[in-house]
Coordinates of C-alpha atoms in Angstrom, one line a residue:
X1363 CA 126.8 28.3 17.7
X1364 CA 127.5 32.1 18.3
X1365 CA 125.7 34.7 20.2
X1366 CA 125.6 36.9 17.5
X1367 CA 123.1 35.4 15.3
X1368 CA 120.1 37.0 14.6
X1369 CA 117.7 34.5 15.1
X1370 CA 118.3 33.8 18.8
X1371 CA 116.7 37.3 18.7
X1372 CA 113.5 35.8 18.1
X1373 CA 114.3 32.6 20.5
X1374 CA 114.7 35.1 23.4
X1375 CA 111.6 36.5 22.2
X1376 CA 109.6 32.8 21.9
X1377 CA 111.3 31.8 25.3
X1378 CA 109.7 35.0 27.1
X1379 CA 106.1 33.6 26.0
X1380 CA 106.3 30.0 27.3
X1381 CA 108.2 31.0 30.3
X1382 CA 106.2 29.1 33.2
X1383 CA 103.7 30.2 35.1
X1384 CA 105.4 29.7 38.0
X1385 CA 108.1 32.7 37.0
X1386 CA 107.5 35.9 38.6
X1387 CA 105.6 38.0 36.1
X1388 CA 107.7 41.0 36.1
X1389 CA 111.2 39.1 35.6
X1390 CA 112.4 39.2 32.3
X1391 CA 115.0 38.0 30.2
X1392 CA 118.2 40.3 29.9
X1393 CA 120.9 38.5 27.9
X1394 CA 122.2 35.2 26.1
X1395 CA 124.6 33.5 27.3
X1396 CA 126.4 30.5 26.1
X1397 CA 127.0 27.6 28.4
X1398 CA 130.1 25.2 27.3
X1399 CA 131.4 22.1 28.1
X1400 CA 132.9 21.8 31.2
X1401 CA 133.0 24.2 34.5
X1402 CA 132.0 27.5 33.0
X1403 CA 132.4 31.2 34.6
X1404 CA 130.0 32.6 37.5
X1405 CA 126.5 33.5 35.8
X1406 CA 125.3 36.8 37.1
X1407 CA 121.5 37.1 37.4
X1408 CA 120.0 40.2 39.1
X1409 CA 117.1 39.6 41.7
X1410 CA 113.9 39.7 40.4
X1411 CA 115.2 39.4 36.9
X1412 CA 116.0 36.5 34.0
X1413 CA 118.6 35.5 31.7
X1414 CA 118.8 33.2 28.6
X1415 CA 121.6 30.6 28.2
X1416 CA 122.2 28.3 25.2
X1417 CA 124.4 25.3 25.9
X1418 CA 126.1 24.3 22.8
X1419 CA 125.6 20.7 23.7
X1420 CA 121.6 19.4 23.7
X1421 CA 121.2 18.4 27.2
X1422 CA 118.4 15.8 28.9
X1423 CA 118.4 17.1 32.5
X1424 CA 118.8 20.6 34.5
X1425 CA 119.1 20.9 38.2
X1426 CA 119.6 23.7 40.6
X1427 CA 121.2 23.4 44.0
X1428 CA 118.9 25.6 45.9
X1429 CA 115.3 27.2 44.3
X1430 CA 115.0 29.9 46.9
X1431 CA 118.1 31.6 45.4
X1432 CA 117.5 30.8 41.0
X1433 CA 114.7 29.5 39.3
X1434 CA 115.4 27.3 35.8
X1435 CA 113.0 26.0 33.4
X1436 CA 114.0 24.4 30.2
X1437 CA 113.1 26.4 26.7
X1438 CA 114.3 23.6 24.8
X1439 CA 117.3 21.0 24.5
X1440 CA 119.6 24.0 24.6
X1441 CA 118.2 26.9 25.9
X1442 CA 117.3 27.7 29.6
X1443 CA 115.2 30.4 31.1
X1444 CA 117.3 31.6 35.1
X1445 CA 115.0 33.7 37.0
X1446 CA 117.2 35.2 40.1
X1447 CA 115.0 34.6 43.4
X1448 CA 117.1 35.7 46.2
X1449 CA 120.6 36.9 47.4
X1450 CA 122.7 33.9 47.5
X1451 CA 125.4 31.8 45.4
X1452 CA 123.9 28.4 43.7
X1453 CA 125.3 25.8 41.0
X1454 CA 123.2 25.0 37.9
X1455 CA 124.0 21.2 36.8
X1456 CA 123.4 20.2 32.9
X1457 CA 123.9 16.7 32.4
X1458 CA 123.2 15.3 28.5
X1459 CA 120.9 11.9 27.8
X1460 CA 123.7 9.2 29.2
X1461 CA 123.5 11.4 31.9
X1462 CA 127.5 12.5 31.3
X1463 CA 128.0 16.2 33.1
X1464 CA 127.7 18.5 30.8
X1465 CA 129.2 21.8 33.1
X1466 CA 128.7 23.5 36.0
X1467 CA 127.5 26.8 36.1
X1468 CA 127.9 28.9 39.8
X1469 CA 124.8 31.3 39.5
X1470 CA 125.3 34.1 41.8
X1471 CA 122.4 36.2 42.6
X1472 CA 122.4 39.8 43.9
X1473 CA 120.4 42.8 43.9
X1474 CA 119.6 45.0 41.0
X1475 CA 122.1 48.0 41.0
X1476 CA 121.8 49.0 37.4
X1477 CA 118.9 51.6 37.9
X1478 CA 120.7 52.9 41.3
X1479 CA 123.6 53.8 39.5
X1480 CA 122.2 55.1 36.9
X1481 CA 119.9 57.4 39.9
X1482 CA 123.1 58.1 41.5
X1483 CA 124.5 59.7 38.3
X1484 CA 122.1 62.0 37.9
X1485 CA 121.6 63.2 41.7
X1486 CA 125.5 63.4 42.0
X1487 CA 127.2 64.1 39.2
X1488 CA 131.1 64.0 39.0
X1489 CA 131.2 62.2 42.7
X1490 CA 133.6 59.4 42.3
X1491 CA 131.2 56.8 43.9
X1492 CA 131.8 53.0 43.3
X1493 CA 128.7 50.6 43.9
X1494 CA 128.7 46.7 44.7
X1495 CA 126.9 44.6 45.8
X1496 CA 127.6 42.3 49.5
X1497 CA 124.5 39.4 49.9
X1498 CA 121.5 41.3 50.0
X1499 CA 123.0 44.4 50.5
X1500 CA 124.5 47.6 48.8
X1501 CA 128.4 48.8 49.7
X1502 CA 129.5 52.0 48.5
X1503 CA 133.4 53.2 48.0
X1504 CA 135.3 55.6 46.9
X1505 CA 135.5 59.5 47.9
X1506 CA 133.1 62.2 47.6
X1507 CA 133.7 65.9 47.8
X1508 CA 131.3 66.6 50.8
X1509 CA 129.6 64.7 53.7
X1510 CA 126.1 66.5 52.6
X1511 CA 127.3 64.6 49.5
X1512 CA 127.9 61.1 51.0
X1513 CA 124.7 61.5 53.0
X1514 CA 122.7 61.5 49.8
X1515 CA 124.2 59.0 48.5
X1516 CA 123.5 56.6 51.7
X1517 CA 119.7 58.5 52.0
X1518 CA 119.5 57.4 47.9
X1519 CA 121.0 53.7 48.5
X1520 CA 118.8 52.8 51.5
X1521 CA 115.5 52.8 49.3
X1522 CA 116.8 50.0 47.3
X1523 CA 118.4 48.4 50.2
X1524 CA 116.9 50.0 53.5
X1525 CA 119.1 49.0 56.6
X1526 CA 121.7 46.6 54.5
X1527 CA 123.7 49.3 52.9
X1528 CA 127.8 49.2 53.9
X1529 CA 129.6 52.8 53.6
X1530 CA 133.2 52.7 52.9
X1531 CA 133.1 56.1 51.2
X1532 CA 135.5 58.9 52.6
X1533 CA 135.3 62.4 52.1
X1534 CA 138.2 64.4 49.9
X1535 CA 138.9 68.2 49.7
X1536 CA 139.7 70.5 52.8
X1537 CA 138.2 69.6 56.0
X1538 CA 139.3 71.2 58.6
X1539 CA 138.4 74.7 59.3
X1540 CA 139.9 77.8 61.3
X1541 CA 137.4 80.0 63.1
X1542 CA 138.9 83.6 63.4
X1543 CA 136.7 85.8 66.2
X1544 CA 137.1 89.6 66.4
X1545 CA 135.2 90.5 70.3
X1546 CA 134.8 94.5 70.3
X1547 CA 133.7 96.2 73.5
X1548 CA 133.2 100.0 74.4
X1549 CA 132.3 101.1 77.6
X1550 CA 131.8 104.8 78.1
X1551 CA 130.4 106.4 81.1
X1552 CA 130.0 110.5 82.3
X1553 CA 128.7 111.4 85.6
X1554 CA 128.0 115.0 86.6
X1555 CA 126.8 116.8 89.6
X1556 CA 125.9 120.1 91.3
X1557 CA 124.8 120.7 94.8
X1558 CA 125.3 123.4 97.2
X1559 CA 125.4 123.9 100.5
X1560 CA 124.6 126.9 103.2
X1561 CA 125.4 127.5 106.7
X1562 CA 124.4 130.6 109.0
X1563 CA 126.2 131.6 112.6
X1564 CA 125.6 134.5 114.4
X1565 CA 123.3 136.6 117.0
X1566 CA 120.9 139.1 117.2
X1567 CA 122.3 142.7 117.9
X1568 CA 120.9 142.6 121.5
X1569 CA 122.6 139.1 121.7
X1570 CA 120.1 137.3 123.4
X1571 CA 118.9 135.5 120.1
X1572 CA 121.5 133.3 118.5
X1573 CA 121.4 132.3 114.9
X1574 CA 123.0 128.8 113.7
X1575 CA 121.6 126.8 111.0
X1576 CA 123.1 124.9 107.6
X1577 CA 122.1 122.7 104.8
X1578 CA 123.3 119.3 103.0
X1579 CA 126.5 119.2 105.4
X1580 CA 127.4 117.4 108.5
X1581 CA 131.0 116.6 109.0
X1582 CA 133.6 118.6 111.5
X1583 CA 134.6 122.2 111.1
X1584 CA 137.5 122.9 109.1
X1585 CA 140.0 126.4 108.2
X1586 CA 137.1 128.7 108.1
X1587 CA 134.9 127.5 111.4
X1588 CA 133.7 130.7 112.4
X1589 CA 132.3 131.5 109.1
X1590 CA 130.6 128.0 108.8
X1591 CA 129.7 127.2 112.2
X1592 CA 130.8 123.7 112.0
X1593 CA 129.2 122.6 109.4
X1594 CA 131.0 122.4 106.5
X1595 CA 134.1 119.9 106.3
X1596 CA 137.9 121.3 106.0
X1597 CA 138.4 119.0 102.9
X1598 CA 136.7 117.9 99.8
X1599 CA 137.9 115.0 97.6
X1600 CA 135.5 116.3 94.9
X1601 CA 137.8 118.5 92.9
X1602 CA 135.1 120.8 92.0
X1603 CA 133.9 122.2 95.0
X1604 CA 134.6 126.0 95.8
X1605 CA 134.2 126.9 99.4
X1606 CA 133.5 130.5 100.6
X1607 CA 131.8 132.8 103.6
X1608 CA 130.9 135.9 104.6
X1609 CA 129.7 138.1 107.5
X1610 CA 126.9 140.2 107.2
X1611 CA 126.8 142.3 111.0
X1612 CA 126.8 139.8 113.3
X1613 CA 125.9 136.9 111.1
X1614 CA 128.6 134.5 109.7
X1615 CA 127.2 132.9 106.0
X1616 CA 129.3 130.1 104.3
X1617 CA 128.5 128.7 101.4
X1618 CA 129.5 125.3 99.8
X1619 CA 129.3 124.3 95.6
X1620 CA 130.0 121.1 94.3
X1621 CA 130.4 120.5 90.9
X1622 CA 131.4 117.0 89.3
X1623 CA 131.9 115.6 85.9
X1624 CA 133.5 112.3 85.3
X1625 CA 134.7 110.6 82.1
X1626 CA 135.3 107.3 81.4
X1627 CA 136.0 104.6 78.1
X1628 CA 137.2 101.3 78.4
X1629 CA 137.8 99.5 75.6
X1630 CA 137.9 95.6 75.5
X1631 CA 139.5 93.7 71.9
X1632 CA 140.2 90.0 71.6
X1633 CA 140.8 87.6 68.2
X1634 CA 141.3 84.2 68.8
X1635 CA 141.7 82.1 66.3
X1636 CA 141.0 78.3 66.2
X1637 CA 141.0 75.7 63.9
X1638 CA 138.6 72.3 64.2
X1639 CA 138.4 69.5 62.1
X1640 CA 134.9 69.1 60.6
X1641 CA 132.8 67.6 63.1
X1642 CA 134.8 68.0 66.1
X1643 CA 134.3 70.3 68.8
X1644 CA 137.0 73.1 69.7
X1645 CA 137.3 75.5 72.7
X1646 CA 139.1 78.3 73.5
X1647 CA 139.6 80.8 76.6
X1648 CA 141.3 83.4 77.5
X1649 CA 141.4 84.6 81.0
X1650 CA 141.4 82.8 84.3
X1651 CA 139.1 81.1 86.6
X1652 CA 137.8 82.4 89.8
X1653 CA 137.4 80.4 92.7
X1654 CA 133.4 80.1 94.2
X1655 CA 132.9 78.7 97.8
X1656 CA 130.7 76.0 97.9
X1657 CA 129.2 74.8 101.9
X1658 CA 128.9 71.3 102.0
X1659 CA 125.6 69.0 103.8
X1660 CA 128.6 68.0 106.0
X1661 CA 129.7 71.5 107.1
X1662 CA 132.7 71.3 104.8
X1663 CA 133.4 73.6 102.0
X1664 CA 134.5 73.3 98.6
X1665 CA 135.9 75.1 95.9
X1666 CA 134.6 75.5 92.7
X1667 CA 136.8 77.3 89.8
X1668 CA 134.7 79.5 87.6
X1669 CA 135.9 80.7 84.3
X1670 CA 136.1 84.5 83.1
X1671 CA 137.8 86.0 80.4
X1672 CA 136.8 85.4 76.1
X1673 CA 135.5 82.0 76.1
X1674 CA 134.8 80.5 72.4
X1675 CA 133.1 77.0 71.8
X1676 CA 132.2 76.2 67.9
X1677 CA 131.3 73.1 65.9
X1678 CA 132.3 73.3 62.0
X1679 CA 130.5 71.4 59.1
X1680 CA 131.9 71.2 55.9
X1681 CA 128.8 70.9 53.9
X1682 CA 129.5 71.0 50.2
X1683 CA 132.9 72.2 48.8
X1684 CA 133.5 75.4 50.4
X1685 CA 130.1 76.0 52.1
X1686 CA 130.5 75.8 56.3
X1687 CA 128.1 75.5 59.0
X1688 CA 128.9 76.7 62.3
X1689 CA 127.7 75.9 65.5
X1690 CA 129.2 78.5 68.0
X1691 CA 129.3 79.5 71.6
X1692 CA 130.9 82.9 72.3
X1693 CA 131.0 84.8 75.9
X1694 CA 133.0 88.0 77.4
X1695 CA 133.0 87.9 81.0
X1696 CA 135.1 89.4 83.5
X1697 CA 134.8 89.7 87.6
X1698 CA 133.2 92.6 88.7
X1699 CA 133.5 93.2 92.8
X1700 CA 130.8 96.1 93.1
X1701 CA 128.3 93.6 92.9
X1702 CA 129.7 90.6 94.9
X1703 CA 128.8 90.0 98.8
X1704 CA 130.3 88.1 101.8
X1705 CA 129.1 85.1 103.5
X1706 CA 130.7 83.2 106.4
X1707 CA 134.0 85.3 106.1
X1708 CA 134.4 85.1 102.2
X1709 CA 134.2 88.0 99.8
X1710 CA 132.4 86.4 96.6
X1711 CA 132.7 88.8 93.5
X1712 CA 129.8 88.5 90.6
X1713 CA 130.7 88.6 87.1
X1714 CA 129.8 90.8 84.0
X1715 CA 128.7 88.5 81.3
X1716 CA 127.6 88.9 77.7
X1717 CA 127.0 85.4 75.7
X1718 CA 125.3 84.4 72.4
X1719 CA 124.7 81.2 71.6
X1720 CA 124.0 80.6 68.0
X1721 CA 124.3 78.3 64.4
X1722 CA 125.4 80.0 60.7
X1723 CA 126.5 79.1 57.4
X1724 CA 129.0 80.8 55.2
X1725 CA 131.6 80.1 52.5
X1726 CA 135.2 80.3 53.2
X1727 CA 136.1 83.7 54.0
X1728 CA 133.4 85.1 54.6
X1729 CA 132.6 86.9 57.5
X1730 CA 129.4 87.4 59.9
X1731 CA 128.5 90.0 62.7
X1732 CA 126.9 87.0 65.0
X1733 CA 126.2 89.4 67.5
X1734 CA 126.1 92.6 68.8
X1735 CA 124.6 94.7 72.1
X1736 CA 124.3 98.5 73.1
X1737 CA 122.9 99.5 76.3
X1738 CA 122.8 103.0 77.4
X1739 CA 121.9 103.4 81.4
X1740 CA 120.3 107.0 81.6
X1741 CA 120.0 108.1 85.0
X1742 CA 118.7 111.7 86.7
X1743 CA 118.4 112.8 90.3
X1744 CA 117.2 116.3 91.5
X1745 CA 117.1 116.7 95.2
X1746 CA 115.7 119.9 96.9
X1747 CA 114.3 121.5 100.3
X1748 CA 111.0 122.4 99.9
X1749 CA 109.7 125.7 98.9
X1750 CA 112.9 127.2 99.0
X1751 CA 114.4 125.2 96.4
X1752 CA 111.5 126.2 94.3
X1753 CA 112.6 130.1 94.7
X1754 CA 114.3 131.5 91.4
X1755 CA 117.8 132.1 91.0
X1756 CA 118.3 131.8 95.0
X1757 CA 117.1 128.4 95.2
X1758 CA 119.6 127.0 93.1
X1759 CA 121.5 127.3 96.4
X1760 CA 119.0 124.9 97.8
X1761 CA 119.1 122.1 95.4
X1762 CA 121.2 119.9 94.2
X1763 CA 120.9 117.7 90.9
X1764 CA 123.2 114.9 89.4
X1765 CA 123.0 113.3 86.0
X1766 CA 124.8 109.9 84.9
X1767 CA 125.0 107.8 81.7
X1768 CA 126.9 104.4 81.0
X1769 CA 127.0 103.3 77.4
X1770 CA 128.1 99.7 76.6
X1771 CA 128.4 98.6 73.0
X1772 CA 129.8 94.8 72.2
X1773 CA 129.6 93.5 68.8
X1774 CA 131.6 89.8 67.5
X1775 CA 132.3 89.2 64.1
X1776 CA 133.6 85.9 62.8
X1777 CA 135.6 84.8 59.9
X1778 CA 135.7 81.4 58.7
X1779 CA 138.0 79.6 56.5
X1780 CA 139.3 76.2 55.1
X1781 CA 142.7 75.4 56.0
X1782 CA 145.2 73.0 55.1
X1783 CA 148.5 72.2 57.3
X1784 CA 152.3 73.3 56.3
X1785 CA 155.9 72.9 57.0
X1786 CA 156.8 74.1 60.3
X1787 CA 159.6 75.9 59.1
X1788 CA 157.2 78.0 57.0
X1789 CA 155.8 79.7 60.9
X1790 CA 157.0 82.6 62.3
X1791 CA 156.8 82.9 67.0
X1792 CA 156.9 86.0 68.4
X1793 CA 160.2 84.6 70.1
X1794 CA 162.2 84.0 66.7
X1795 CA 164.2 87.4 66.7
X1796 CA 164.8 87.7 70.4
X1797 CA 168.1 85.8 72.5
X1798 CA 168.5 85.5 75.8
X1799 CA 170.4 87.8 77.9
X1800 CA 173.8 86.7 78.8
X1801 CA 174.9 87.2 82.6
X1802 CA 176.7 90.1 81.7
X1803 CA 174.4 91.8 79.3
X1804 CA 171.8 91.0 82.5
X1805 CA 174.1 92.2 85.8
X1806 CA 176.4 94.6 84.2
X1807 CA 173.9 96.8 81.6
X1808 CA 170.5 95.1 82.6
X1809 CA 169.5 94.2 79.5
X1810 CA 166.8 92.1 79.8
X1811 CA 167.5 90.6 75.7
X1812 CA 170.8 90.2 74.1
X1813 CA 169.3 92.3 70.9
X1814 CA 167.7 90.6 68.4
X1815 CA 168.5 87.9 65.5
X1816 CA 168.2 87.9 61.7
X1817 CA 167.1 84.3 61.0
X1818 CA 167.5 83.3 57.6
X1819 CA 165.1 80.8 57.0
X1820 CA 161.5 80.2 57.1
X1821 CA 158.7 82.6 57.2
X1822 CA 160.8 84.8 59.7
X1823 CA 163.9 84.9 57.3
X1824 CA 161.4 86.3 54.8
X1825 CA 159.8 89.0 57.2
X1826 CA 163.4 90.0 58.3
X1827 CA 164.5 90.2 54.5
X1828 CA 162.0 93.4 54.4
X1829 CA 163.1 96.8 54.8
X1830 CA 160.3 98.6 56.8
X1831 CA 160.1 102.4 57.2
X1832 CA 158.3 104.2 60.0
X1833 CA 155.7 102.3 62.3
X1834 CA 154.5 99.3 61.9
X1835 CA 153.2 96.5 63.7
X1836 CA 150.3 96.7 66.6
X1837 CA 150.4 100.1 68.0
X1838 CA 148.5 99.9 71.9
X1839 CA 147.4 103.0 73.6

């Protein structure tokens, strides 16, 4: 008997019909299978589905080792309908009509994979994604190019095995990712000013009426006191103050003009660069901490550091191929003492801060501006006395008006991009081309570096192989 004959077409199709009631409705027969004499192979049967086996010997009597797992029921002396029940291992006995053994047949049972496969091959196409099946469960093996990927392939195995699927699967291609931060800050501030000041010392011609008055001064006399009656100082640490008097008869006049502009721009830069391992956390900072005191319950006190400087906290994602997801943290700070206050003898400075917070997605190299701030402080003061300053052209003398504008504009741009490690001969340090000063090079000549060296391998052999003309380098100002 061979399983190639064409009429066991039409047995599979007779056996269908008069399977027993007792079969689940919707199992069905997917197979023949030939059962020979003696201890043949394991039998799979998916769960919730049949096979068809012919024994090539006519057999009397069937018997299964444990129902819940297979169901059997006999089509005729030498075919047999297996119905799988439930996960599990189970032996199928034939024995003939002396009631000789006839073979033993291990039926093994598992859950029906064919149509997850065949789902998985169509969702993710090209992943090289093994699936088996453990009891009543699903295991999955092999690598896949993304963890977005492997995630929809567990999210896709759990509906035909919710809670019982095993992930052995690991995740190929580049997965760790370096984070390059460009922090750009411009401060620019100009202050102006111009007041003026007036003083008047004298008598009346009769000299029985004396004269002494002044405006917007009160500090000591100084090199021209009898002009200015005491009431304009002898120095000035604004350098734009001009300082004159007069007499008219008896009457001493002095006048005082001060005229300030100020300039200012600071400019802050930082790039750090960090590199993280998808998943994992990375944090960077550059600057110091600052010690805070804390008073104790107890009437101790305690210190607490605080940090200052570029701080830089990010979480990458690899999420398919090349694509990233970042989950950053980024802060300039730095201590600023015109702010801060004393308390029980200490001097506590308060900090400048500027912080964003925020989550983006990009392909390597690519870059995004994550954040950026400008504030402009305006501010104007006009001071006058009254009436007088309202006089034109004259009460100019009696007024005095100042004008000040801080600017502040911050803006960070980060760069992300998948990494893979290298030969550590293939680096270059800043501290490559430089030797240490002998004793004499440092006593005798104080040379603080015995020159430099050529190295002649590694990426600094290759630098120092260039000829360079004119500047080059980082140029600071």
């Amino acid at each position: 008997m061979t399983l190639i004959r064409f009429f066991k077409v039409a047995l599979l199709g007779l056996a269908l019909t008069a399977a027993p009631l007792a079969l689940t409705s919707y199992a069905h027969a997917e197979t023949l299978r030939v059962v020979k004499k003696g201890t043949a192979s394991t039998l799979n049967v998916p769960m919730n589905r049949a096979v068809v086996v012919e024994s090539d010997i006519p057999f009397s009597e069937l018997s299964i080792a444990n129902p819940a797992i297979a169901d059997i029921s006999s089509l005729s002396d030498r075919t047999i309908y297996v119905l799988g029940k439930s996960p599990g291992l189970t032996t199928l006995t034939l024995l003939d009509a002396s009631g000789q053994l006839i073979t033993n047949v291990d039926v093994r049972v598992a859950a029906d994979i064919s149509e997850f496969k065949e789902r998985l091959r169509q969702i993710l196409p090209g992943e090289n994604i093994e699936v088996r099946t453990a009891n009543d469960g699903i295991v999955l093996s092999g690598t896949v190019s993304s963890t977005a990927r492997l995630q929809r392939a567990l999210d896709l195995a759990s509906r035909y095995a919710p809670d019982r699927v095993s992930n052995l699967m690991s995740v190929g291609g580049i997965q760790q990712v370096m984070l390059k931060v460009r922090f750009a800050e411009m401060q620019r501030s100009v202050s102006k000013s111009l007041s003026s000041s007036l003083a008047l010392n004298g008598t009346t011609l009769g000299g029985d009426l004396g004269i002494n008055g002044g405006t917007g001064t009160s500090n000591t006399s100084g090199a021209v006191t009898n002009s200015l009656g005491g009431n304009i100082p002898g120095t000035n640490s604004n350098a734009g103050a001009i300082l004159f008097g007069f007499n008219a008869g008896s009457t001493q006049v002095g006048i005082l003009l001060e005229a300030l502009e100020t300039k200012g721009v600071v400019r802050t830069l930082a790039e750090p660069n960090l590199v993280a391992l998808s998943g994992q956390e990375a944090k960077f900072l550059a600057g110091g901490e600052y010690p805070v005191p804390i008073s104790q319950d107890n009437g101790t006190v305690t210190v607490k550091y605080k940090p200052f400087g570029i701080e830089l906290n990010f979480i990458p994602r690899v999420v398919d191929k090349d694509l990233i997801n970042l989950e950053l943290e980024a802060a300039v700070s730095a201590i600023d003492p015109t702010n801060g206050f004393s308390v029980n003898g200490f001097d506590i400075d308060a900090f400048t801060r500027r912080e964003t917070s925020t989550t983006v997605e990009m392909r390597d190299g690519e870059s995004f501006a994550i954040a950026g701030l400008l504030q402009d402080d305006f501010t104007d003061n006009n001071s006058q006395l009254p009436w007088l300053g309202d006089v034109p052209v004259l009460g100019a003398l009696f007024r005095s008006a100042s004008y000040q504008r801080n600017q502040t504009e911050l803006v960070i741009i980060i760069t992300a991009h998948l990494v893979t490690p290298t030969r550590g001969e293939a680096l270059a340090l800043p501290t490559d081309r430089v030797l240490a000063p002998t004793e004499q090079d440092l006593f005798l000549h104080g040379r603080v570096a015995n020159g430099t060296r050529t190295p002649k391998k590694g990426a600094a052999g290759e630098v120092a192989k260039q000829d360079f003309s004119g500047s080059y380098g980082y140029v600071m100002d």
